[in-house]
Coordinates of C-alpha atoms in Angstrom, one line a residue:
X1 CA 368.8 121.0 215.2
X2 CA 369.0 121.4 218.7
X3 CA 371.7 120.4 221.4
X4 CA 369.0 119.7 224.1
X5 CA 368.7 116.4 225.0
X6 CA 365.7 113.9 223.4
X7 CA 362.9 113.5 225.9
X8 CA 360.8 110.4 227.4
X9 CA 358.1 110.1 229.4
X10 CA 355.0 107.5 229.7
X11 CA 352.3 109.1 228.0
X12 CA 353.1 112.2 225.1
X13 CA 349.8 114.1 224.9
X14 CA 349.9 116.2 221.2
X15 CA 347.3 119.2 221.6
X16 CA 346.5 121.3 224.6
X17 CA 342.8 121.9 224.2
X18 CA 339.9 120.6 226.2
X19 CA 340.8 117.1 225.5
X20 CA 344.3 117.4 225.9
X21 CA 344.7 119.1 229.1
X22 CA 342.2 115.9 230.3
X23 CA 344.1 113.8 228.9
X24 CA 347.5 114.6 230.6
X25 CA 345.8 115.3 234.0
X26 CA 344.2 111.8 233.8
X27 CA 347.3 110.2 233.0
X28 CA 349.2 112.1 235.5
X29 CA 346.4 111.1 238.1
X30 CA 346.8 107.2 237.1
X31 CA 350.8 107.9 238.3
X32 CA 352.0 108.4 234.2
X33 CA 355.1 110.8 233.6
X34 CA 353.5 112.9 231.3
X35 CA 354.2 115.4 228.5
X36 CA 352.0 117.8 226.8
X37 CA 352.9 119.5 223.4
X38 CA 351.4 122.2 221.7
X39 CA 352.8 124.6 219.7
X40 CA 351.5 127.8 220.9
X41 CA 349.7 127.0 224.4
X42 CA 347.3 129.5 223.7
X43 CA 344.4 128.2 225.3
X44 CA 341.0 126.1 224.5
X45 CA 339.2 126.4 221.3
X46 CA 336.1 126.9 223.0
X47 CA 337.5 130.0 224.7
X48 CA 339.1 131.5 222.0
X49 CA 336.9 131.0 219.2
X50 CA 334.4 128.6 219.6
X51 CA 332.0 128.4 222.3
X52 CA 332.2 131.6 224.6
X53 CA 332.6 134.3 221.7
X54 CA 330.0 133.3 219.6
X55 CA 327.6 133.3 223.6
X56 CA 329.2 136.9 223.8
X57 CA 327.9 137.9 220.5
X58 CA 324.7 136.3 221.1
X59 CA 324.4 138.1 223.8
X60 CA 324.7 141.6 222.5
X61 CA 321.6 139.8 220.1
X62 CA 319.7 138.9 222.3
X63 CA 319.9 142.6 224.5
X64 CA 319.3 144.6 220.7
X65 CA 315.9 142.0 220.1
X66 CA 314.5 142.4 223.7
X67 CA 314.5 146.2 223.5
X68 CA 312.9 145.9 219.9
X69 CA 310.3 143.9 221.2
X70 CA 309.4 145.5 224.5
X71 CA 306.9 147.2 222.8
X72 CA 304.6 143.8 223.2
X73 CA 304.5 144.5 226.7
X74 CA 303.5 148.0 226.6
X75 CA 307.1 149.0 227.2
X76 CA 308.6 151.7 224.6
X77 CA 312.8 152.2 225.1
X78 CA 313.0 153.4 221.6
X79 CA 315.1 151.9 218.7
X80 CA 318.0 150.4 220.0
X81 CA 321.5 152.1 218.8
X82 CA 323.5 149.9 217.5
X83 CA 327.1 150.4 218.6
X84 CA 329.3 147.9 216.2
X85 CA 332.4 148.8 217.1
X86 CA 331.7 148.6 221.1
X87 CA 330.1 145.2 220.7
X88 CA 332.7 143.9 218.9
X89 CA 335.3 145.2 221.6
X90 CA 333.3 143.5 224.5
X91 CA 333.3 140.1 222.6
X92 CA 337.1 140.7 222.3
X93 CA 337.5 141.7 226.2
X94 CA 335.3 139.0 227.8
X95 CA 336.6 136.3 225.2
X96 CA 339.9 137.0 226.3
X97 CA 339.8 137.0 230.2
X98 CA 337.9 133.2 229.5
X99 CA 341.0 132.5 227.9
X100 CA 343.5 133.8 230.2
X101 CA 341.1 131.2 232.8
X102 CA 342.1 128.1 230.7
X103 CA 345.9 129.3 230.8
X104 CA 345.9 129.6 234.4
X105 CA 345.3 125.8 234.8
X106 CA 348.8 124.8 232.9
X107 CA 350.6 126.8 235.6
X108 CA 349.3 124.1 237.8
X109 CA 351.1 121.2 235.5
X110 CA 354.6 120.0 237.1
X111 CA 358.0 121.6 235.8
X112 CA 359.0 120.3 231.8
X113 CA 355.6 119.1 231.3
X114 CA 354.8 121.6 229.0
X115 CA 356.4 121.3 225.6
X116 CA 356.2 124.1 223.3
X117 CA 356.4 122.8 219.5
X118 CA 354.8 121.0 217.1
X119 CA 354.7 116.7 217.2
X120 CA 354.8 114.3 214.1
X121 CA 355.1 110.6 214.4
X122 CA 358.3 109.1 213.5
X123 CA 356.8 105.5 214.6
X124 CA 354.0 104.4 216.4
X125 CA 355.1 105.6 219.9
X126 CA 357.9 107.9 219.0
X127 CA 357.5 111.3 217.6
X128 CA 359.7 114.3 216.3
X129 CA 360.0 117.8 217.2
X130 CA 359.7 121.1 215.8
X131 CA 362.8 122.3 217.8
X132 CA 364.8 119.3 216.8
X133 CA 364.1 117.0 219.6
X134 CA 362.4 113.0 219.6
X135 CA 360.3 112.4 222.2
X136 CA 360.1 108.0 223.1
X137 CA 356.7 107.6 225.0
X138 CA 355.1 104.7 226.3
X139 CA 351.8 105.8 224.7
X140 CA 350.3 108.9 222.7
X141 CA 347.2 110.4 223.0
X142 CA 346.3 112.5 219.6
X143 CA 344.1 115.6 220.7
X144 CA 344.9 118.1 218.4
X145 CA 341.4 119.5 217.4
X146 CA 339.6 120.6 214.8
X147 CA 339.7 123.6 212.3
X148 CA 337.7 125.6 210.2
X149 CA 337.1 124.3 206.3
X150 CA 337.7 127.3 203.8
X151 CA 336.5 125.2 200.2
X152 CA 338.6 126.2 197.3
X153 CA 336.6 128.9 195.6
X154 CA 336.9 131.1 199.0
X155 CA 340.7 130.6 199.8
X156 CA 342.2 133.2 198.2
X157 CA 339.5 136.1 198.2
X158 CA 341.8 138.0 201.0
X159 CA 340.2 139.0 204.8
X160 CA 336.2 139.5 203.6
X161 CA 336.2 135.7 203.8
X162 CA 335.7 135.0 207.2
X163 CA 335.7 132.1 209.7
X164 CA 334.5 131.5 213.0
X165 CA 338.2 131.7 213.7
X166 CA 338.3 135.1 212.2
X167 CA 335.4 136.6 212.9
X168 CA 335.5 138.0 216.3
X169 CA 338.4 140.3 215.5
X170 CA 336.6 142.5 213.3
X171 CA 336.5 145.4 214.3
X172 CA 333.2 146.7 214.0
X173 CA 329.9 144.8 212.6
X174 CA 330.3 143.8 209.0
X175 CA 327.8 146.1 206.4
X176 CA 326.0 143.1 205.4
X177 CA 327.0 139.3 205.7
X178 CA 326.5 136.0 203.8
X179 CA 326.8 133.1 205.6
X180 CA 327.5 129.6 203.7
X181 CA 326.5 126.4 205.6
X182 CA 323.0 126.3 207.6
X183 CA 325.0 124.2 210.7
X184 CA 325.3 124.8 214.1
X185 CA 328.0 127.5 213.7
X186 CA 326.9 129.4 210.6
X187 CA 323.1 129.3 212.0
X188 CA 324.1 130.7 215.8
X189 CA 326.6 133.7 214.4
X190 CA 323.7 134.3 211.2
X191 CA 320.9 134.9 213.9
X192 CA 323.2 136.6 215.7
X193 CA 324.6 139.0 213.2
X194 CA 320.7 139.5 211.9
X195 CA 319.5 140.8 215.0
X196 CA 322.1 143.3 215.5
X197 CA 321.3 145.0 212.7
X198 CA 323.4 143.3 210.4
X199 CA 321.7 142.0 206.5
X200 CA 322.4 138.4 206.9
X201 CA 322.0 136.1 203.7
X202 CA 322.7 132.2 204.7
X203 CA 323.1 129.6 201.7
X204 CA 323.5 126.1 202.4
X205 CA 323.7 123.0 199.8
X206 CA 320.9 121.5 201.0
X207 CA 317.1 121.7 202.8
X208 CA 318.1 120.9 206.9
X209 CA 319.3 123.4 209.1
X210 CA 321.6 122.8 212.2
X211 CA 321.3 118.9 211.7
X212 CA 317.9 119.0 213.1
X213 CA 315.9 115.8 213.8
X214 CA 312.3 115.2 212.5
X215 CA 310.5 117.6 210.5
X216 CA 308.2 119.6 213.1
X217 CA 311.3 120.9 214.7
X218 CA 312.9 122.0 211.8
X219 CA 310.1 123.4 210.7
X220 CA 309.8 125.7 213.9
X221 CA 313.7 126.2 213.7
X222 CA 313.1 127.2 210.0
X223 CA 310.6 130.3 211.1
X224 CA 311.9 131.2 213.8
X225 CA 315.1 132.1 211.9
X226 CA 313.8 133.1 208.8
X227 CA 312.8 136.0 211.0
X228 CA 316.6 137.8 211.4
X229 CA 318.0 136.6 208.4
X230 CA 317.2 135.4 204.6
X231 CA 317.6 131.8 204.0
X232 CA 318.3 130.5 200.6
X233 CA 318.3 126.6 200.7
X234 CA 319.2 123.7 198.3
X235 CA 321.9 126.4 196.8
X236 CA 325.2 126.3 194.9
X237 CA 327.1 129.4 195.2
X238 CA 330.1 130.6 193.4
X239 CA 331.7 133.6 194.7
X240 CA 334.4 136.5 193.2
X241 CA 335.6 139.6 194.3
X242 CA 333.8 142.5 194.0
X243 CA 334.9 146.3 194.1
X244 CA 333.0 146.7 197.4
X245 CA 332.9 143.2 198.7
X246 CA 332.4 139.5 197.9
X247 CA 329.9 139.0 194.9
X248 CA 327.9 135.7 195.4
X249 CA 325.9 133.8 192.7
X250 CA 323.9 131.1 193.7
X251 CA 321.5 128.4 191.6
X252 CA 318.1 126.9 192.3
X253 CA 314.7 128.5 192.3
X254 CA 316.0 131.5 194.3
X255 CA 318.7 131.8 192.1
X256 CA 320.7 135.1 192.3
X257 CA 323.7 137.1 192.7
X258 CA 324.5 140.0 195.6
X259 CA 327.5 141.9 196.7
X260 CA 328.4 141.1 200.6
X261 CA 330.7 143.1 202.8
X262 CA 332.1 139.7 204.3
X263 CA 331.4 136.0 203.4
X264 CA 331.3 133.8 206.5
X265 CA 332.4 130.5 205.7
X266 CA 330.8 127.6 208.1
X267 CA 331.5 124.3 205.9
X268 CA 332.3 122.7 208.8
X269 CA 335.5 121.6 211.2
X270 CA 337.7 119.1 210.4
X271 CA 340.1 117.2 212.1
X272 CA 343.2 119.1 212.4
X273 CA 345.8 116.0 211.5
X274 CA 348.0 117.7 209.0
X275 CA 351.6 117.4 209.6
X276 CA 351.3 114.8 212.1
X277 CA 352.7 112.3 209.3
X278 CA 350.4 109.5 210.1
X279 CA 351.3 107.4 207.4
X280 CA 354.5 106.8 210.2
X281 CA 352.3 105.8 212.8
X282 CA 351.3 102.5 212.2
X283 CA 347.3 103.3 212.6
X284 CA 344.7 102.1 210.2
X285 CA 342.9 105.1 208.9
X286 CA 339.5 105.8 207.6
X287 CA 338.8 107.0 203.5
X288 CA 339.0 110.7 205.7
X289 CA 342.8 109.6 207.3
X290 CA 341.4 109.8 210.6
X291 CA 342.5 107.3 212.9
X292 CA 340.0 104.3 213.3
X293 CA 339.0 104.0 217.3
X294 CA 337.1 102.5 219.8
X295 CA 335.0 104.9 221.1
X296 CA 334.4 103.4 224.5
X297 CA 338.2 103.2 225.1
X298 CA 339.8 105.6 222.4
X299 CA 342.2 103.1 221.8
X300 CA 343.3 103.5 217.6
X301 CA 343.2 99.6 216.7
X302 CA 345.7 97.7 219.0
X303 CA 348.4 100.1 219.3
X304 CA 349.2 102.6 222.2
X305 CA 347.9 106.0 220.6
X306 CA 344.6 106.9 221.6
X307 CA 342.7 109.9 219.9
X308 CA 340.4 112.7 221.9
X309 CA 337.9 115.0 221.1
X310 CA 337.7 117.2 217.9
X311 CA 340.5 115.5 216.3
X312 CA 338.8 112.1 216.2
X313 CA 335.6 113.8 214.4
X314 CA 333.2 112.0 216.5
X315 CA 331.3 113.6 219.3
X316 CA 332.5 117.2 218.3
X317 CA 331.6 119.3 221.8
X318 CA 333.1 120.3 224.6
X319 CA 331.6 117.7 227.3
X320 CA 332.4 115.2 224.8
X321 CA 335.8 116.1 224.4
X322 CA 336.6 116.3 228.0
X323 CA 334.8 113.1 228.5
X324 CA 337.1 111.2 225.6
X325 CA 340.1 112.9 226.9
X326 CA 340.2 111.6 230.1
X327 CA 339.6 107.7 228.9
X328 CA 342.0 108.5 226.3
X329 CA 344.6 109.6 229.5
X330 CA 343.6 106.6 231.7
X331 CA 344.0 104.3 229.4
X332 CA 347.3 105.5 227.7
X333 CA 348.7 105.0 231.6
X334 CA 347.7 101.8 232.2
X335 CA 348.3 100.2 228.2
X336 CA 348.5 97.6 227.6
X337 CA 345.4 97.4 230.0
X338 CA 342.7 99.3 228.7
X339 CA 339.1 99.9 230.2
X340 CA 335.9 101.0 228.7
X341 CA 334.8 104.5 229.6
X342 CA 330.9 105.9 230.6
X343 CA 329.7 107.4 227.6
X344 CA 326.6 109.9 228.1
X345 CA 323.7 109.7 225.2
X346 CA 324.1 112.3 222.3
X347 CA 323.6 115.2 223.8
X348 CA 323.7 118.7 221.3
X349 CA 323.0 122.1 221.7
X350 CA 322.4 125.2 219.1
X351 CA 322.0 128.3 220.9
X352 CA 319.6 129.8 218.6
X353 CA 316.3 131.7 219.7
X354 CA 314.4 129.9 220.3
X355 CA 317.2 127.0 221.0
X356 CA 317.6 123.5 219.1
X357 CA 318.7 120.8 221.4
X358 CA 318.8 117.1 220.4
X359 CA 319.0 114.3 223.2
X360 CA 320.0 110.2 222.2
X361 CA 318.2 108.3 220.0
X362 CA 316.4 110.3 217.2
X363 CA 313.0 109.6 215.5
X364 CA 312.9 106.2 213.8
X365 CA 311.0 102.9 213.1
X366 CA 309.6 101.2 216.5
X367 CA 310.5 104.7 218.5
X368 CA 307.3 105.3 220.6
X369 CA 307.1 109.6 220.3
X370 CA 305.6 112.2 222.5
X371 CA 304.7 115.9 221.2
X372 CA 304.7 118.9 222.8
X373 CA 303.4 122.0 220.9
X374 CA 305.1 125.3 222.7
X375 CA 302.5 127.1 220.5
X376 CA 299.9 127.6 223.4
X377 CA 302.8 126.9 226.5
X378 CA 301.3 128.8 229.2
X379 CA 305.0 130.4 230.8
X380 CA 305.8 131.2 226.8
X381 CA 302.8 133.5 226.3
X382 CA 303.7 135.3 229.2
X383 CA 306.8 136.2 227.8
X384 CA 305.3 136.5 224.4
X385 CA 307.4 133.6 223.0
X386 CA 305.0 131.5 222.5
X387 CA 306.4 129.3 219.8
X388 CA 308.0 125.7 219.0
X389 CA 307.8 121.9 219.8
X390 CA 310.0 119.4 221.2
X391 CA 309.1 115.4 220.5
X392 CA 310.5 112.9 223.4
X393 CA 311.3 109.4 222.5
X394 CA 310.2 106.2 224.0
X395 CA 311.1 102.7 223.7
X396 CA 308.1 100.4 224.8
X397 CA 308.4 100.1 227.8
X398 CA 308.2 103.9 228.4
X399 CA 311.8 104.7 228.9
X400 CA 312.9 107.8 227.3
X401 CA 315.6 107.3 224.7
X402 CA 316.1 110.8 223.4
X403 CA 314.4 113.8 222.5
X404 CA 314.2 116.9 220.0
X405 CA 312.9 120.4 220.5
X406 CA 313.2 124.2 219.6
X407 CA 311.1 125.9 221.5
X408 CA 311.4 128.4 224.6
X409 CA 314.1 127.5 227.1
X410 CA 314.6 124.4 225.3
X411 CA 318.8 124.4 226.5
X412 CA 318.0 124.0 230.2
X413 CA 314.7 121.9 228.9
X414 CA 317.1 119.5 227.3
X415 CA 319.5 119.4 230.0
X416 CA 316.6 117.5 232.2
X417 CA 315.7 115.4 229.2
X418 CA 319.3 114.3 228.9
X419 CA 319.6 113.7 231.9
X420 CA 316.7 111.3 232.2
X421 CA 317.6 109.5 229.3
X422 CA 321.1 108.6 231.1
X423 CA 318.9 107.6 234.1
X424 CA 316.9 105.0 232.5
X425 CA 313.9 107.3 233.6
X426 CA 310.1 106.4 232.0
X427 CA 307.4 109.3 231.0
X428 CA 305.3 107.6 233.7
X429 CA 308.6 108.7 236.6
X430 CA 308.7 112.0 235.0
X431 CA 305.1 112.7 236.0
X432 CA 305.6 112.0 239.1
X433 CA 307.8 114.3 240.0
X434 CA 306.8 118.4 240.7
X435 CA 306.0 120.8 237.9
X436 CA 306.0 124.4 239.6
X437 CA 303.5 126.3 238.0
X438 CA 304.0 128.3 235.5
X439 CA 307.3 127.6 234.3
X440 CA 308.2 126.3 230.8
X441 CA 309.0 122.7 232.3
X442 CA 304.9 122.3 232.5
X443 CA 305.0 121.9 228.3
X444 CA 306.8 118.5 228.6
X445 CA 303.8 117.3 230.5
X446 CA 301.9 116.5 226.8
X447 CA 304.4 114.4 225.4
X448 CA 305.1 112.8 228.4
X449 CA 301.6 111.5 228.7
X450 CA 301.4 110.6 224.7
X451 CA 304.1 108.5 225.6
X452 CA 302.2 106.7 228.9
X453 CA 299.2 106.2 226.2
X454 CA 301.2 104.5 223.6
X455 CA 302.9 102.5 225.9
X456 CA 299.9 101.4 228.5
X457 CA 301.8 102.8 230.9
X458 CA 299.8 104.5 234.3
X459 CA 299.4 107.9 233.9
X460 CA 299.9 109.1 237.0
X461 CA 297.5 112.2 238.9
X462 CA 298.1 114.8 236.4
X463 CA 298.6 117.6 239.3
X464 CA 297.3 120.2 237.2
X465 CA 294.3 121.1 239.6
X466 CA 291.9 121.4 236.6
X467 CA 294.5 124.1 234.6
X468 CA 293.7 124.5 231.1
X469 CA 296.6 123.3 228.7
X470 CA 298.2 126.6 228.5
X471 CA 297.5 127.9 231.8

């Protein structure tokens, strides 16, 4: 127990990731006295391990498959050197001055806002400290992330097992690498991994990889990976310590066993709720004891908690979780008044090569679709990448409503998609507007004109000044 004095203040903010630092500058902005509690401080998720690591090592990828493919162009460096140990070091370096760049903000935050322990409800709006304390708030706002699923047959087979929360401290390049779960995570680090020499084997449970939408796209995201690594699908492994390693059986057609160096485990990301003692809280909980919410206002039910980002396992990325953070912050100020936030369409990235981007509303009965095929894209045989799709949806009047691709360039592609979904814009608009020539924006020009077919809309001068397709 401690002799310090219990605290209040008018919004307690539990987690200081990307949601939470929104949340607490939100509610400070809407004139709350605010508190943020972490135990550790340490910085974002996506800084630490998440997002800018996993872009580092990517990175590093992306340098070792350029020089190995120069040769298309006439250009001969050589084999690339592989240097594990100094690629691993730079992930380590650059990962941590992004990191030290999220700390710098909570200097910023005004004196005692900072709380350094660990939070657990006591009753709906008061909660208990690590260090002994009670904190009385006039609302909460849950934002204590996610973290990474380790399933019971890989808990206890010591450091080979490995985690994107693990990974990047290795100090050289694994030997050789299985990767279980084909998702976002396990697909970006697999490719990764592959193409720096690295023998990648990924095993997932079932037949999709990274949650992709419609079956042309997976298919193109299904070669193009397939290229780095070896994918076994519609798999149960078993693993067990080996002499050397991590010795993995797996079922199905392709069944098998092989030793591994290191097992990557990427089964997914959780909310990270344990220990916050719910059960006190008050909040109805789903059959996964994750708060129930409103999405538009964060609010959990009628009470005055609110939930953000990872931890409410909804919209699991960054944007997202910023966005949710600061609704969650305004409207823990001003509670019992509560105001529904702007939420942007669906909007995912997987930074594979070629990329996978999905964009709102997915294929489905009465969605109009437009295709694309990257196969022939003019600006992608110039860079000998000539490879992928993406398929833009329609509703009948010609508005897009989402999209789906893989193919070259396809993160800043669906950047301009998303954003013309959220702008209401049609395939007709679209057109309108300048293509440069040749860039890879030219490709969307197909599906945007399928879509003016379907949906009698006017296909407007096509601006291509008699240019073949894949000129």
């Amino acid at each position: 127990m401690t002799d310090r004095p219990d605290l209040t203040c008018d919004v307690a903010v539990i987690g200081a990731g990307t949601a939470g630092l929104a949340a607490e500058r939100a509610a400070r902005k809407a004139g709350a006295r605010t508190l943020l509690i972490d135990p550790e401080f340490r910085g974002t998720l996506c800084a630490n391990t998440g997002c800018m690591p996993s872009k580092l090592l990517i990175a590093a990828a992306h340098a070792a498959h350029a020089s190995r493919r120069a040769p298309v162009f006439g250009v001969r460096p050589g084999t690339p050197v592989i240097d594990g140990p100094a690629v691993m070091a730079r992930v380590r370096a650059e990962r941590d001055r992004f990191v030290a760049f999220t700390r710098e903000g909570l200097d910023d935050l005004p004196q005692g806002t900072m709380i350094r322990a660990r939070a657990r409800f006591v009753a709906p709006t008061r909660l208990a400290l690590s260090d002994g304390r009670h904190v009385q708030a006039g609302a909460v706002v849950i934002a204590t992330g996610s973290t990474a699923l380790v399933p019971g047959p890989f808990r206890d087979l010591g450091p080979r097992i490995l985690t994107n929360e693990t990974v990047f401290e290795l100090p050289d390049l694994p030997a050789s690498l299985a990767v279980i779960g084909g998702g976002p995570i396990g697909l970006e680090l697999a490719q990764a991994m592959g193409r720096l020499g690295v023998p990648v084997t990924l095993f997932d449970q079932g037949d999709r990889l990274g949650k992709a939408r419609g079956d042309a796209v997976h298919d193109a995201l299904r070669t193009a990976v397939a290229r780095d690594i070896t994918l076994c699908l519609g798999v149960e492994t078993t693993p067990e310590p080996a002499d050397d390693g991590i010795r993995i059986a797996w079922s199905g057609a392709s069944q098998g066993a092989q030793v591994f160096s290191h097992v990557l485990v990427a089964t997914g990301r959780p909310p990270n709720l344990d220990g916050l003692d719910l059960e006190t809280s008050g909040l109805a909980l789903d059959d996964h004891g994750t708060p129930v919410f409103d999405r538009l206002t964060m609010q959990c039910g009628d009470a005055a908690v609110f939930i953000a980002g990872d931890a409410d396992a909804d919209a699991t990325v960054l944007h997202e979780a910023s966005t949710e953070g600061a609704i969650a912050g305004r409207n823990a100020a001003t509670h019992p008044d509560v105001t529904p936030g702007t939420r942007s369409p669906a909007f995912a990235l997987t930074f594979t090569d070629p990329p996978l981007a999905s964009i709102g509303a997915g294929p489905g009965d009465g969605v109009i679709r437009g295709h694309s095929d990257y196969g022939s894209q003019g600006r992608a045989r110039t860079e000998a990448r000539a490879e992928g799709v993406m398929t833009i949806h329609a509703d009948a009047q010609g508005r897009l409503i989402g999209a789906d691709l893989c193919c070259p360039g396809a993160e800043h592609l669906a950047h301009l998609l998303a954003w013309a979904v959220q702008s209401g814009a049609t395939a007709s608009g679209l057109l309108e507007m300048p293509f440069y020539h040749p860039t890879l924006e030219e490709g969307m020009k197909a599906a945007l004109r399928q879509i003016c077919r379907e949906t009698s809309q006017p296909e407007p001068d096509s601006r291509d000044f008699g240019l073949a397709p894949g000129a």
